[in-house]
Short mmCIF file of C-alpha atoms in Angstrom, two decimals:
data_model
loop_
_atom_site.label_atom_id
_atom_site.label_comp_id
_atom_site.label_asym_id
_atom_site.label_seq_id
_atom_site.Cartn_x
_atom_site.Cartn_y
_atom_site.Cartn_z
CA ALA A 1 191.35 79.98 -23.58
CA GLU A 2 189.47 78.03 -20.99
CA SER A 3 186.59 75.61 -21.48
CA SER A 4 183.40 75.67 -19.49
CA ASP A 5 183.26 73.19 -16.63
CA LEU A 6 182.28 69.77 -17.97
CA PRO A 7 180.33 67.51 -15.58
CA ALA A 8 181.50 63.91 -15.21
CA SER A 9 181.65 60.97 -12.82
CA PHE A 10 185.16 60.24 -11.62
CA LEU A 11 185.83 56.52 -11.54
CA GLY A 12 189.23 57.21 -10.04
CA SER A 13 192.90 56.93 -10.96
CA THR A 14 195.34 54.06 -10.88
CA GLU A 15 199.07 53.73 -11.45
CA VAL A 16 200.20 52.36 -14.81
CA GLU A 17 203.63 51.23 -15.99
CA GLN A 18 203.79 53.06 -19.32
CA PRO A 19 202.99 56.65 -20.43
CA LYS A 20 201.19 55.46 -23.59
CA GLY A 21 199.34 52.47 -24.98
CA THR A 22 195.85 51.13 -25.64
CA GLU A 23 196.47 48.00 -23.58
CA VAL A 24 197.71 50.14 -20.69
CA VAL A 25 194.51 52.19 -20.46
CA ARG A 26 192.32 49.17 -21.23
CA ASP A 27 193.62 47.36 -18.15
CA ALA A 28 193.21 50.52 -16.05
CA VAL A 29 189.59 51.02 -17.21
CA ARG A 30 188.79 47.38 -16.50
CA LYS A 31 190.24 47.70 -12.99
CA LEU A 32 188.41 50.93 -12.14
CA LYS A 33 185.10 49.78 -13.65
CA PHE A 34 185.27 46.66 -11.52
CA ALA A 35 185.91 48.81 -8.45
CA ARG A 36 182.91 50.95 -9.40
CA HIS A 37 180.61 47.92 -9.48
CA ILE A 38 181.79 46.86 -6.05
CA LYS A 39 181.14 50.36 -4.67
CA LYS A 40 177.68 50.44 -6.21
CA SER A 41 176.84 47.06 -4.70
CA GLU A 42 177.87 48.47 -1.32
CA GLY A 43 175.62 51.50 -1.79
CA GLN A 44 178.39 53.98 -2.46
CA LYS A 45 177.89 56.66 -5.07
CA ILE A 46 180.44 57.49 -7.75
CA PRO A 47 181.75 61.01 -7.02
CA LYS A 48 180.68 63.77 -9.37
CA VAL A 49 183.34 66.19 -10.61
CA GLU A 50 183.74 69.01 -13.10
CA LEU A 51 186.53 69.14 -15.66
CA GLN A 52 188.11 72.45 -16.54
CA ILE A 53 190.25 72.18 -19.68
CA SER A 54 192.58 75.02 -20.69
CA ILE A 55 196.08 75.58 -22.11
CA TYR A 56 197.34 75.32 -18.53
CA GLY A 57 196.02 71.82 -17.92
CA VAL A 58 193.05 69.71 -16.92
CA LYS A 59 191.64 70.57 -13.50
CA ILE A 60 189.33 68.18 -11.68
CA LEU A 61 187.01 70.25 -9.47
CA GLU A 62 184.50 69.48 -6.76
CA PRO A 63 181.21 70.72 -8.32
CA LYS A 64 179.84 72.67 -5.35
CA THR A 65 182.92 74.18 -3.71
CA LYS A 66 184.99 74.37 -6.94
CA GLU A 67 187.91 73.03 -4.95
CA VAL A 68 190.69 71.66 -7.17
CA GLN A 69 191.09 67.95 -6.45
CA HIS A 70 193.64 67.25 -9.18
CA ASN A 71 195.57 69.57 -11.47
CA CYS A 72 197.04 67.74 -14.48
CA GLN A 73 199.41 69.95 -16.46
CA LEU A 74 199.22 69.38 -20.20
CA HIS A 75 202.92 68.69 -20.74
CA ARG A 76 202.54 65.80 -18.27
CA ILE A 77 199.59 64.24 -20.15
CA SER A 78 200.93 61.71 -22.64
CA PHE A 79 197.89 59.63 -23.71
CA CYS A 80 194.17 60.30 -24.04
CA ALA A 81 191.49 57.91 -25.27
CA ASP A 82 187.74 57.43 -25.45
CA ASP A 83 185.70 54.26 -25.68
CA LYS A 84 184.13 53.62 -29.08
CA THR A 85 181.54 51.26 -27.64
CA ASP A 86 180.69 53.25 -24.51
CA LYS A 87 180.52 56.85 -25.72
CA ARG A 88 180.61 58.19 -22.16
CA ILE A 89 183.91 56.69 -21.01
CA PHE A 90 187.22 58.48 -21.55
CA THR A 91 190.62 58.36 -19.91
CA PHE A 92 194.05 59.98 -19.94
CA ILE A 93 197.50 59.17 -18.56
CA CYS A 94 199.33 61.88 -16.62
CA LYS A 95 202.72 61.86 -14.91
CA ASP A 96 202.29 62.82 -11.25
CA SER A 97 204.27 65.95 -10.32
CA GLU A 98 205.27 64.65 -6.88
CA SER A 99 205.85 60.91 -7.30
CA ASN A 100 206.72 61.02 -11.05
CA LYS A 101 204.54 57.93 -11.46
CA HIS A 102 202.21 57.56 -14.43
CA LEU A 103 198.56 57.67 -13.35
CA CYS A 104 195.57 56.76 -15.50
CA TYR A 105 192.42 58.85 -14.81
CA VAL A 106 189.06 57.39 -15.89
CA PHE A 107 185.78 59.32 -16.26
CA ASP A 108 182.16 58.68 -17.17
CA SER A 109 180.91 61.82 -18.89
CA GLU A 110 177.36 62.87 -19.62
CA LYS A 111 178.65 64.46 -22.83
CA CYS A 112 180.31 62.70 -25.74
CA ALA A 113 183.68 61.44 -24.54
CA GLU A 114 185.22 61.86 -27.99
CA GLU A 115 184.61 65.62 -27.89
CA ILE A 116 186.37 65.87 -24.52
CA THR A 117 189.46 64.00 -25.73
CA LEU A 118 189.61 66.25 -28.80
CA THR A 119 189.35 69.31 -26.55
CA ILE A 120 192.30 68.09 -24.48
CA GLY A 121 194.24 67.49 -27.70
CA GLN A 122 193.54 71.01 -28.96
CA ALA A 123 194.54 72.48 -25.59
CA PHE A 124 197.80 70.50 -25.70
CA ASP A 125 198.58 71.85 -29.17
CA LEU A 126 197.90 75.46 -28.12
CA ALA A 127 199.95 75.04 -24.94
CA TYR A 128 202.90 73.69 -26.92
CA ARG A 129 202.78 76.66 -29.31
CA LYS A 130 202.64 79.07 -26.38
CA PHE A 131 205.59 77.30 -24.79
CA LEU A 132 207.65 77.64 -27.97
CA GLU A 133 206.75 81.33 -28.29
CA SER A 134 207.89 82.08 -24.75
CA GLY A 135 209.95 79.99 -22.38
CA GLY A 136 210.66 77.09 -24.69
CA LYS A 137 213.11 79.08 -26.75
CA ASP A 138 215.03 79.98 -23.59
CA VAL A 139 216.14 76.37 -23.16
CA GLU A 140 218.06 76.30 -26.45
CA THR A 141 219.24 79.88 -25.99
CA ARG A 142 220.70 79.14 -22.57
CA LYS A 143 222.48 76.07 -23.92
CA GLN A 144 224.06 78.27 -26.61
CA ILE A 145 225.02 80.84 -23.97
CA ALA A 146 226.61 78.10 -21.89
CA GLY A 147 228.69 76.99 -24.91
CA LEU A 148 229.83 80.55 -25.60
CA GLN A 149 230.62 81.09 -21.92
CA LYS A 150 232.82 77.98 -21.88
CA ARG A 151 234.65 79.26 -24.95
CA ILE A 152 235.26 82.60 -23.22
CA GLN A 153 236.62 80.85 -20.13
CA ASP A 154 238.94 78.76 -22.32
CA LEU A 155 240.23 81.93 -24.01
CA GLU A 156 240.76 83.60 -20.63
CA THR A 157 242.78 80.59 -19.48
CA GLU A 158 244.85 80.66 -22.65
CA ASN A 159 245.40 84.40 -22.24
CA MET A 160 246.59 83.90 -18.65
CA GLU A 161 249.04 81.20 -19.75
CA LEU A 162 250.47 83.53 -22.41
CA LYS A 163 250.86 86.30 -19.83
CA ASN A 164 252.76 83.93 -17.56
CA LYS A 165 255.07 82.93 -20.42
CA VAL A 166 255.77 86.60 -21.24
CA GLN A 167 256.51 87.23 -17.56
CA ASP A 168 258.97 84.31 -17.48
CA LEU A 169 260.75 85.59 -20.60
CA GLU A 170 261.03 89.08 -19.09
CA ASN A 171 262.46 87.65 -15.87
CA GLN A 172 265.05 85.66 -17.83
CA LEU A 173 265.96 88.77 -19.83
CA ARG A 174 266.42 90.81 -16.64
CA ILE A 175 268.69 88.13 -15.13
CA THR A 176 270.73 88.04 -18.31
CA GLN A 177 271.16 91.82 -18.29
CA VAL A 178 272.36 91.80 -14.67
CA SER A 179 274.84 88.96 -15.24
CA THR A 180 276.38 90.61 -18.33
CA SER A 181 276.92 94.07 -16.76
CA PRO A 182 280.67 95.03 -16.19
CA ALA A 183 282.09 94.28 -12.75
CA GLY A 184 282.44 97.26 -10.46
CA SER A 185 280.20 99.38 -12.57
CA VAL A 186 276.99 98.34 -10.93
CA THR A 187 274.90 101.45 -10.53
CA PRO A 188 271.35 101.80 -9.29
CA LYS A 189 269.02 101.73 -12.21
CA SER A 190 265.33 101.80 -12.67
CA PRO A 191 263.45 98.51 -12.93
CA SER A 192 263.43 97.01 -16.41
CA THR A 193 260.32 97.57 -18.46
CA ASP A 194 258.42 95.31 -20.84
CA ILE A 195 257.79 95.89 -24.52
CA PHE A 196 255.08 98.41 -23.60
CA ASP A 197 257.55 100.40 -21.48
CA MET A 198 255.78 99.28 -18.29
CA ILE A 199 257.31 97.82 -15.16
CA PRO A 200 256.49 94.09 -14.95
CA PHE A 201 254.37 93.09 -12.00
CA SER A 202 256.26 91.16 -9.31
CA PRO A 203 254.33 89.69 -6.37
CA ILE A 204 257.47 89.81 -4.17
CA SER A 205 258.38 93.44 -4.82
CA HIS A 206 254.73 94.47 -4.55
CA GLN A 207 254.40 92.88 -1.15
CA SER A 208 257.65 94.32 0.16
CA SER A 209 256.57 97.83 -0.81
CA ILE A 210 253.53 97.71 1.44
CA PRO A 211 254.31 99.66 4.65
CA THR A 212 253.73 98.03 8.00
CA ARG A 213 251.27 99.37 10.53
CA ASN A 214 252.35 99.79 14.14
CA GLY A 215 255.15 97.33 13.60
CA THR A 216 252.85 94.54 12.47
CA GLN A 217 253.25 92.70 9.23
CA PRO A 218 250.62 93.27 6.53
CA PRO A 219 248.23 90.40 5.85
CA PRO A 220 249.58 87.88 3.35
CA VAL A 221 248.49 88.27 -0.23
CA PRO A 222 246.05 85.46 -1.04
CA SER A 223 247.25 82.96 -3.59
CA ARG A 224 245.81 83.26 -7.09
CA SER A 225 243.97 79.95 -6.82
CA THR A 226 241.75 81.26 -4.02
CA GLU A 227 240.67 84.38 -5.89
CA ILE A 228 237.30 84.54 -7.62
CA LYS A 229 237.76 83.93 -11.31
CA ARG A 230 236.82 87.08 -13.19
CA ASP A 231 236.63 88.06 -16.83
CA LEU A 232 238.61 90.74 -18.66
CA PHE A 233 236.31 93.45 -17.32
CA GLY A 234 236.65 92.41 -13.69
CA ALA A 235 233.22 90.78 -13.52
CA GLU A 236 232.48 87.25 -12.46
CA PRO A 237 231.79 85.09 -15.54
CA PHE A 238 228.10 84.40 -16.19
CA ASP A 239 227.14 80.76 -15.87
CA PRO A 240 223.49 80.02 -16.85
CA PHE A 241 223.59 76.64 -15.09
CA ASN A 242 225.16 77.91 -11.86
CA CYS A 243 223.65 81.28 -11.25
CA GLY A 244 222.40 83.41 -8.41
CA ALA A 245 218.80 83.79 -7.34
CA GLY A 246 218.55 87.05 -9.24
CA ASP A 247 219.40 85.48 -12.61
CA PHE A 248 217.94 82.10 -13.60
CA PRO A 249 217.09 79.94 -10.57
CA PRO A 250 217.80 76.23 -11.09
CA ASP A 251 214.20 75.30 -10.32
CA ILE A 252 212.99 77.40 -13.28
CA GLN A 253 215.62 75.84 -15.54
CA SER A 254 214.60 72.33 -14.50
CA LYS A 255 210.93 73.25 -15.01
CA LEU A 256 211.65 74.44 -18.55
CA ASP A 257 213.60 71.25 -19.29
CA GLU A 258 210.75 69.15 -17.90
CA MET A 259 208.15 70.99 -20.00
CA GLN A 260 210.28 70.66 -23.12
CA GLU A 261 210.68 66.93 -22.53
CA GLY A 262 206.95 66.47 -21.93
CA PHE A 263 205.86 68.42 -25.00
CA LYS A 264 208.41 66.64 -27.20
CA MET A 265 206.95 63.28 -26.11
CA GLY A 266 203.63 64.50 -27.50
CA LEU A 267 200.04 63.63 -26.70
CA THR A 268 198.49 60.57 -28.35
CA LEU A 269 194.73 60.68 -28.93
CA GLU A 270 193.01 57.40 -29.59
CA GLY A 271 189.56 55.98 -29.93
CA THR A 272 189.37 52.35 -28.92
CA VAL A 273 187.23 49.58 -27.47
CA PHE A 274 188.28 49.33 -23.85
CA CYS A 275 186.57 46.13 -22.82
CA LEU A 276 183.64 43.93 -23.80
CA ASP A 277 183.47 41.88 -20.60
CA PRO A 278 179.97 41.48 -19.08
CA VAL A 279 181.15 43.15 -15.88
CA ASP A 280 181.72 46.35 -17.84
CA SER A 281 178.14 46.72 -19.00
CA ARG A 282 176.38 49.72 -17.53
CA CYS A 283 174.15 49.03 -14.56
#
């Protein structure tokens, strides 16, 4: 759902140290109101804007061209307040997507500021629900998948170690059989087999059985450490945190984590008295 464009005067934005707090926004409002008085005394007009509030964020538009001047995503908005003495003034704190700094935006609205802050709060609540119904669940699911994948890799490693131990025991058994055979009665016999009646794999015998081409030696067999680690079905193990572009790109994962962190911080709505200094009286 998207609200109709709400007209307002944009006093500006200023960096603040904290994502929440009445004192934080009070100081920001005082600073920007003072700057507004200076601009008015110099004959400058306060820019008019339109606010577009939806579950996707708060957009600040240029009224005539509808050009987006600022796009504040809801999961980045942490604090929203309106002035109980000046019903037209409201403000919110948003974390900038590029600099990651907390910016306080201050507006003078022709409509009741309290209604606008409540609208932003309702939009935040709806956006959080939508996030949980869709991508938000993927964050926990992928963490569970990562845990299961690690367990599978541990089992594969354990399985490989057991195979190596079985191979060593078979080699020792073969050596023992050769050493205990009667002297002079050595006859060619087929390679020994394992408990499944299969010939054990031997890297040396396998390599020597490869015929040469045009008198040249075959390429050396790569060592096991350089091979791509694969699962029992010959496929590369799936890693949700180190995946190809066709699976889950890291930028999407980081975006989901960022949204989850922002929504978990929550949005604080507050009605307060920003400032009673004479300089803040309307002129």
